[in-house]
Amino acid sequence: MTEVEGILATAAALLAGATTVEEVQAAATELLGKKSALTAAHRGLAGLDPDGRREVGRELQEAKARIEELIGARRSALEAVERAARLDRDRLDLTEARGKRGPGHLHLVQRTRDELEDVFVGMGFVVAEGPEVETDWYNFEALNIPPAHPARGMWDTLYLEFGDPETILLRTHTSPVQIRVMEGQAPPIYAVMPGRCYRRDTPDARHIPIFHQIEGLVIDRGISFAELAGTIEAFTTSYFGPDIHSRLRPAFFPFTEPSAEFEITCTICKGSGCRTCSQTGWIELGGCGMVDPAVLDAVGLDAEEWSGFAFGFGIDRCAQMRHEIPDMRILLENDVRFLRQL
Ligand code: DAH
């Protein structure tokens, strides 16, 4: 075996023994570095005659190229092995979760919203939406609640630090969408407007600071309070069932005149009186009334020609009443033990 063949055989054996990329690197230094047999043989060229130097020099060049090839091949092979091992290590096994949990489903609030929409769509209403970040004008002023009006105290408002102070806010109710709908289309209008609302409420069993309302708006010719009462009753029986009815009680809202609160038969005691309804047999669900001419004015509708009614109530409250949920805070907590039941 010539010296060069010996060098190549050693190189092949050394590289075959390397089992990691780092070991290949160490072998490369040993095979090609200053202290390597190859470098020593190069040094030995000085003692040869010119022909011998040319001959052996070429052999050494070829040997070096061959060793570099071997190093490269071994390195790529080991890199592939290491990548495969890393992928295997980092893999997340989701099969167990899938088997145990089953498919997900919509949150109760979303489902309630869908069901309420269905009830109103069945009555001929269309569904509209508006933004959760509103201006003071849509949330208050166009609804006949001027700046500094005491009625603004009814909604503890979360303002955004944007533009002039107290001009941009998180909507406190879905009523501003009434204004947007009236701006966007000419009457007749039969629309419901569901969505998320925000108030600076301290959470308790009956209040959560992020909640959902559904607003209703009808604008047409010759609409009277009777249509309002009939619509509320039709909605109540079709969503809550034939045993549950509605009643209206005089109230005040700046954007409707006359205004009313609407109540439904207590779903817990079916009207006989219990703790939830404070022994009255009735539970308040929302507000309603005949659209105030000042609101029609704000959107440029002629109050002589058009009239209508509006209502608004809590979607979360509906879910609470229908499913007898004692504490509303659970709707925000995402506790799987609760979510799984419904
Ligand atoms: N926006 C009112 C609230 O959040 C509820 C309401 C009352 C809506 C009367 C209406 C209405 O459309 O006519 O308390």
Coordinates of C-alpha atoms and ligand atoms in Angstrom, one line a residue:
M1 CA 0.0 0.0 0.0
T2 CA 1.5 3.4 -0.9
E3 CA 1.6 6.2 1.6
V4 CA -1.3 7.9 -0.2
E5 CA -3.5 4.8 -0.2
G6 CA -2.7 4.5 3.6
I7 CA -3.8 8.1 4.2
L8 CA -7.1 7.5 2.2
A9 CA -7.8 4.2 4.1
T10 CA -7.3 6.0 7.5
A11 CA -9.6 8.8 6.4
A12 CA -12.3 6.5 5.3
A13 CA -12.2 4.5 8.6
L14 CA -12.1 7.7 10.7
L15 CA -15.1 9.2 9.0
A16 CA -17.1 5.9 9.1
G17 CA -16.5 6.0 12.9
A18 CA -17.9 9.6 13.3
T19 CA -21.5 9.4 14.5
T20 CA -22.3 13.1 14.9
V21 CA -21.7 16.2 12.8
E22 CA -19.3 17.5 15.5
E23 CA -17.3 14.3 15.2
V24 CA -17.1 14.7 11.4
Q25 CA -15.8 18.2 12.1
A26 CA -13.1 16.9 14.4
A27 CA -12.1 14.2 11.9
A28 CA -11.8 16.8 9.2
T29 CA -9.3 18.8 11.3
E30 CA -7.4 15.6 12.0
L31 CA -7.3 14.6 8.3
L32 CA -6.6 18.0 6.7
G33 CA -5.1 20.2 9.4
K34 CA -1.5 21.2 10.1
K35 CA -0.8 18.0 12.1
S36 CA -2.3 15.6 9.5
A37 CA -0.5 12.9 7.6
L38 CA -1.5 14.7 4.4
T39 CA 0.2 17.9 5.5
A40 CA 3.3 15.9 6.5
A41 CA 3.4 14.2 3.2
H42 CA 3.2 17.6 1.5
R43 CA 6.1 18.8 3.5
G44 CA 8.1 15.7 2.4
L45 CA 7.7 16.8 -1.3
A46 CA 10.6 19.2 -0.7
G47 CA 13.1 16.3 -0.5
L48 CA 12.0 14.9 -3.9
D49 CA 13.4 15.6 -7.4
P50 CA 11.2 17.7 -9.7
D51 CA 9.6 14.7 -11.5
G52 CA 8.9 12.9 -8.2
R53 CA 7.6 16.1 -6.7
R54 CA 5.1 16.7 -9.6
E55 CA 4.0 13.0 -9.5
V56 CA 3.5 12.7 -5.8
G57 CA 2.2 16.3 -5.6
R58 CA -0.6 15.4 -8.0
E59 CA -1.4 12.2 -6.0
L60 CA -1.6 14.2 -2.8
Q61 CA -4.0 16.8 -4.5
E62 CA -6.2 14.0 -5.6
A63 CA -6.1 12.4 -2.1
K64 CA -7.1 15.7 -0.5
A65 CA -10.0 16.2 -2.9
R66 CA -11.2 12.6 -2.2
I67 CA -11.0 13.2 1.6
E68 CA -13.0 16.4 1.3
E69 CA -15.6 14.5 -0.7
L70 CA -15.8 11.8 2.0
I71 CA -16.1 14.5 4.7
G72 CA -18.9 16.2 2.8
A73 CA -20.8 13.0 2.2
R74 CA -20.5 11.9 5.9
R75 CA -21.6 15.3 7.1
S76 CA -24.8 15.4 4.9
A77 CA -25.7 11.9 5.9
L78 CA -25.4 12.7 9.6
E79 CA -27.2 16.0 9.2
A80 CA -30.2 14.2 7.7
V81 CA -30.2 11.7 10.5
E82 CA -30.1 14.5 13.1
R83 CA -32.8 16.5 11.4
A84 CA -35.1 13.5 11.3
A85 CA -34.4 12.9 15.0
R86 CA -35.2 16.5 15.8
L87 CA -38.4 16.4 13.9
D88 CA -39.4 13.3 15.7
R89 CA -38.6 14.9 19.1
D90 CA -40.5 18.1 18.4
R91 CA -43.6 16.3 17.1
L92 CA -46.8 17.0 19.1
D93 CA -48.9 14.0 19.5
L94 CA -52.5 15.3 19.1
T95 CA -54.1 12.0 18.6
E96 CA -54.8 11.6 22.3
A97 CA -56.5 15.0 22.6
R98 CA -58.6 14.3 19.6
G99 CA -59.8 11.0 20.8
K100 CA -60.7 12.2 24.3
R101 CA -62.3 15.6 23.6
G102 CA -64.3 15.0 20.5
P103 CA -65.0 17.9 18.1
G104 CA -65.5 21.4 19.4
H105 CA -68.8 23.3 19.2
L106 CA -70.0 26.9 19.3
H107 CA -70.1 28.8 22.5
L108 CA -73.5 29.1 24.1
V109 CA -73.6 32.8 23.5
Q110 CA -72.9 32.4 19.9
R111 CA -75.6 29.7 19.6
T112 CA -78.1 31.9 21.4
R113 CA -77.3 34.7 19.0
D114 CA -77.8 32.4 16.0
E115 CA -81.1 31.2 17.4
L116 CA -82.4 34.7 18.1
E117 CA -81.4 35.8 14.6
D118 CA -83.3 32.8 13.2
V119 CA -86.5 33.7 15.1
F120 CA -86.4 37.3 13.7
V121 CA -85.4 36.2 10.2
G122 CA -88.4 34.0 10.3
M123 CA -90.5 37.1 11.1
G124 CA -89.2 38.9 8.0
F125 CA -86.3 40.9 9.6
V126 CA -82.8 41.2 8.1
V127 CA -79.6 41.0 10.2
A128 CA -77.3 44.0 10.3
E129 CA -74.1 44.7 12.2
G130 CA -72.1 47.8 13.3
P131 CA -68.7 48.5 14.8
E132 CA -67.8 47.9 18.5
V133 CA -65.7 51.0 18.5
E134 CA -68.1 53.9 18.1
T135 CA -68.2 57.7 18.1
D136 CA -70.0 59.7 20.7
W137 CA -72.4 60.8 18.0
Y138 CA -73.7 57.3 17.1
N139 CA -73.7 55.9 20.6
F140 CA -75.3 58.9 22.3
E141 CA -76.0 62.1 20.4
A142 CA -77.9 60.8 17.4
L143 CA -80.0 58.7 19.9
N144 CA -81.2 62.0 21.4
I145 CA -78.7 61.8 24.3
P146 CA -76.9 65.2 24.1
P147 CA -73.6 65.9 25.8
A148 CA -73.9 66.2 29.6
H149 CA -77.5 64.7 29.4
P150 CA -78.1 62.9 32.7
A151 CA -79.2 59.8 30.8
R152 CA -75.5 59.2 29.8
G153 CA -75.1 58.2 33.4
M154 CA -77.2 55.2 32.6
W155 CA -74.2 53.7 30.7
D156 CA -70.9 53.6 32.3
T157 CA -68.8 54.2 29.3
L158 CA -65.3 53.0 28.4
Y159 CA -63.7 55.7 26.3
L160 CA -60.7 55.2 24.1
E161 CA -57.7 57.6 24.2
F162 CA -58.1 58.5 20.6
G163 CA -58.9 62.0 19.2
D164 CA -60.5 64.5 21.5
P165 CA -61.3 63.3 25.0
E166 CA -64.5 61.3 25.3
T167 CA -65.2 61.2 21.5
I168 CA -64.4 57.6 20.7
L169 CA -65.7 54.8 22.9
L170 CA -66.6 51.1 23.1
R171 CA -70.3 51.0 22.4
T172 CA -72.4 50.7 25.5
H173 CA -75.4 49.2 23.6
T174 CA -76.3 48.1 20.1
S175 CA -78.7 51.1 19.6
P176 CA -76.0 53.0 17.5
V177 CA -76.5 50.4 14.8
Q178 CA -80.1 51.7 14.4
I179 CA -78.6 55.0 13.3
R180 CA -76.2 53.3 10.9
V181 CA -78.9 51.2 9.4
M182 CA -81.2 54.2 8.8
E183 CA -78.3 56.1 7.3
G184 CA -77.5 53.2 4.9
Q185 CA -81.0 52.4 3.6
A186 CA -84.3 54.0 3.0
P187 CA -87.4 52.7 4.8
P188 CA -89.2 50.4 5.0
I189 CA -86.7 48.9 7.5
Y190 CA -87.1 45.6 9.4
A191 CA -83.8 44.8 10.9
V192 CA -82.2 43.2 13.9
M193 CA -78.6 44.1 15.0
P194 CA -76.8 41.7 17.3
G195 CA -73.3 42.3 18.7
R196 CA -70.9 42.8 21.6
C197 CA -71.2 45.7 24.0
Y198 CA -69.1 47.1 26.8
R199 CA -69.8 48.8 30.1
R200 CA -67.7 49.7 33.1
D201 CA -69.6 47.3 35.3
T202 CA -68.2 45.3 38.1
P203 CA -68.9 41.7 37.2
D204 CA -71.5 39.9 39.4
A205 CA -74.1 37.1 38.9
R206 CA -76.2 39.3 36.6
H207 CA -73.7 41.6 35.0
I208 CA -70.6 41.1 32.9
P209 CA -68.6 44.1 31.5
I210 CA -68.5 42.5 28.0
F211 CA -71.9 41.3 27.0
H212 CA -74.1 41.0 23.9
Q213 CA -77.3 42.7 22.9
I214 CA -79.7 42.3 20.0
E215 CA -81.3 45.5 18.7
G216 CA -84.5 45.6 16.6
L217 CA -85.7 48.4 14.4
V218 CA -88.8 48.8 12.3
I219 CA -89.4 51.9 10.3
D220 CA -92.4 52.0 8.0
R221 CA -95.7 53.8 7.3
G222 CA -98.4 53.6 10.0
I223 CA -96.5 51.5 12.6
S224 CA -98.1 51.6 16.0
F225 CA -97.4 50.4 19.5
A226 CA -99.6 47.4 18.9
E227 CA -97.1 46.1 16.3
L228 CA -94.3 46.5 18.8
A229 CA -96.2 44.6 21.6
G230 CA -97.1 41.9 19.1
T231 CA -93.5 41.5 17.8
I232 CA -92.2 41.2 21.3
E233 CA -94.8 38.6 22.2
A234 CA -94.2 36.6 19.0
F235 CA -90.5 36.6 19.7
T236 CA -90.9 35.5 23.3
T237 CA -93.1 32.5 22.6
S238 CA -91.1 31.3 19.7
Y239 CA -87.7 31.6 21.5
F240 CA -88.7 30.6 25.1
G241 CA -91.7 28.4 24.3
P242 CA -95.5 28.7 24.5
D243 CA -95.6 28.9 28.4
I244 CA -93.5 32.1 28.4
H245 CA -95.2 35.4 27.7
S246 CA -94.2 39.1 27.6
R247 CA -95.5 42.3 29.1
L248 CA -94.6 46.0 28.8
R249 CA -94.1 48.5 31.6
P250 CA -93.7 52.2 31.2
A251 CA -90.1 53.3 31.3
F252 CA -87.9 56.1 29.9
F253 CA -85.3 55.9 27.1
P254 CA -84.2 59.1 25.3
F255 CA -84.5 57.5 21.9
T256 CA -88.0 56.2 22.1
E257 CA -91.3 57.9 23.1
P258 CA -93.2 56.3 24.6
S259 CA -90.8 53.9 26.0
A260 CA -91.2 50.6 27.9
E261 CA -89.3 47.9 29.6
F262 CA -90.3 44.5 28.5
E263 CA -90.5 41.6 30.9
I264 CA -91.1 37.9 30.3
T265 CA -92.6 35.2 32.5
C266 CA -89.9 34.0 34.8
T267 CA -88.5 30.9 33.2
I268 CA -87.4 29.4 36.5
C269 CA -90.8 29.3 38.3
K270 CA -93.0 29.7 35.1
G271 CA -94.6 32.8 36.7
S272 CA -95.5 31.5 40.2
G273 CA -92.9 33.5 41.9
C274 CA -89.4 32.6 43.1
R275 CA -86.1 34.1 44.3
T276 CA -84.8 34.8 40.8
C277 CA -87.8 37.0 40.0
S278 CA -88.2 38.4 43.5
Q279 CA -91.6 36.7 43.8
T280 CA -93.0 38.7 40.9
G281 CA -93.2 36.0 38.3
W282 CA -91.6 38.3 35.7
I283 CA -88.0 38.9 34.6
E284 CA -86.9 42.1 32.8
L285 CA -85.3 41.4 29.5
G286 CA -84.9 44.7 27.7
G287 CA -86.2 48.1 26.6
C288 CA -88.3 49.2 23.7
G289 CA -90.5 52.0 22.4
M290 CA -91.7 54.1 19.5
V291 CA -88.7 55.7 17.7
D292 CA -88.5 59.3 18.9
P293 CA -89.0 61.9 16.1
A294 CA -85.7 63.5 17.2
V295 CA -83.9 60.2 16.2
L296 CA -85.6 60.2 12.8
D297 CA -84.6 63.9 12.5
A298 CA -80.9 63.0 13.2
V299 CA -80.8 60.7 10.1
G300 CA -83.0 63.0 7.9
L301 CA -86.2 61.0 7.9
D302 CA -89.5 62.8 7.8
A303 CA -91.3 62.0 11.0
E304 CA -94.6 63.0 9.4
E305 CA -94.3 60.2 6.9
W306 CA -92.4 57.5 8.8
S307 CA -92.8 55.9 12.2
G308 CA -91.5 52.9 13.8
F309 CA -90.4 51.0 16.9
A310 CA -87.2 49.8 18.4
F311 CA -86.2 47.3 21.0
G312 CA -83.0 46.0 22.6
F313 CA -82.2 43.2 25.0
G314 CA -79.3 41.1 26.3
I315 CA -78.4 37.9 24.4
D316 CA -76.4 36.6 27.4
R317 CA -79.5 37.3 29.6
C318 CA -81.6 35.2 27.2
A319 CA -79.1 32.3 27.4
Q320 CA -79.1 32.7 31.2
M321 CA -82.9 32.6 31.4
R322 CA -83.4 29.7 29.0
H323 CA -80.6 27.5 30.4
E324 CA -81.1 28.6 34.1
I325 CA -77.4 29.7 34.5
P326 CA -77.1 31.0 38.0
D327 CA -74.0 33.2 37.5
M328 CA -73.3 35.0 34.2
R329 CA -69.6 35.3 34.8
I330 CA -69.2 31.7 33.8
L331 CA -70.0 32.8 30.2
L332 CA -66.6 34.5 30.1
E333 CA -64.5 32.0 31.9
N334 CA -64.2 29.2 29.3
D335 CA -64.3 26.5 31.9
V336 CA -64.5 23.4 29.9
R337 CA -66.6 21.7 32.5
F338 CA -69.3 24.3 31.7
L339 CA -68.7 24.5 28.0
R340 CA -68.9 20.8 27.6
Q341 CA -72.4 20.6 29.1
L342 CA -74.1 22.8 26.5
Ligands
DAH1 N1 -80.2 50.5 24.4 C1 -80.9 50.2 25.6 C2 -80.0 49.7 26.7 O1 -78.9 49.2 26.4 C3 -82.0 49.2 25.4 C4 -83.1 49.8 24.5 C5 -84.1 50.4 25.0 C6 -83.0 49.6 23.1 C7 -85.1 50.9 24.2 C8 -84.0 50.1 22.3 C9 -85.1 50.8 22.9 O2 -83.9 50.0 21.0 O3 -86.0 51.3 22.1 O4 -80.3 49.8 27.9

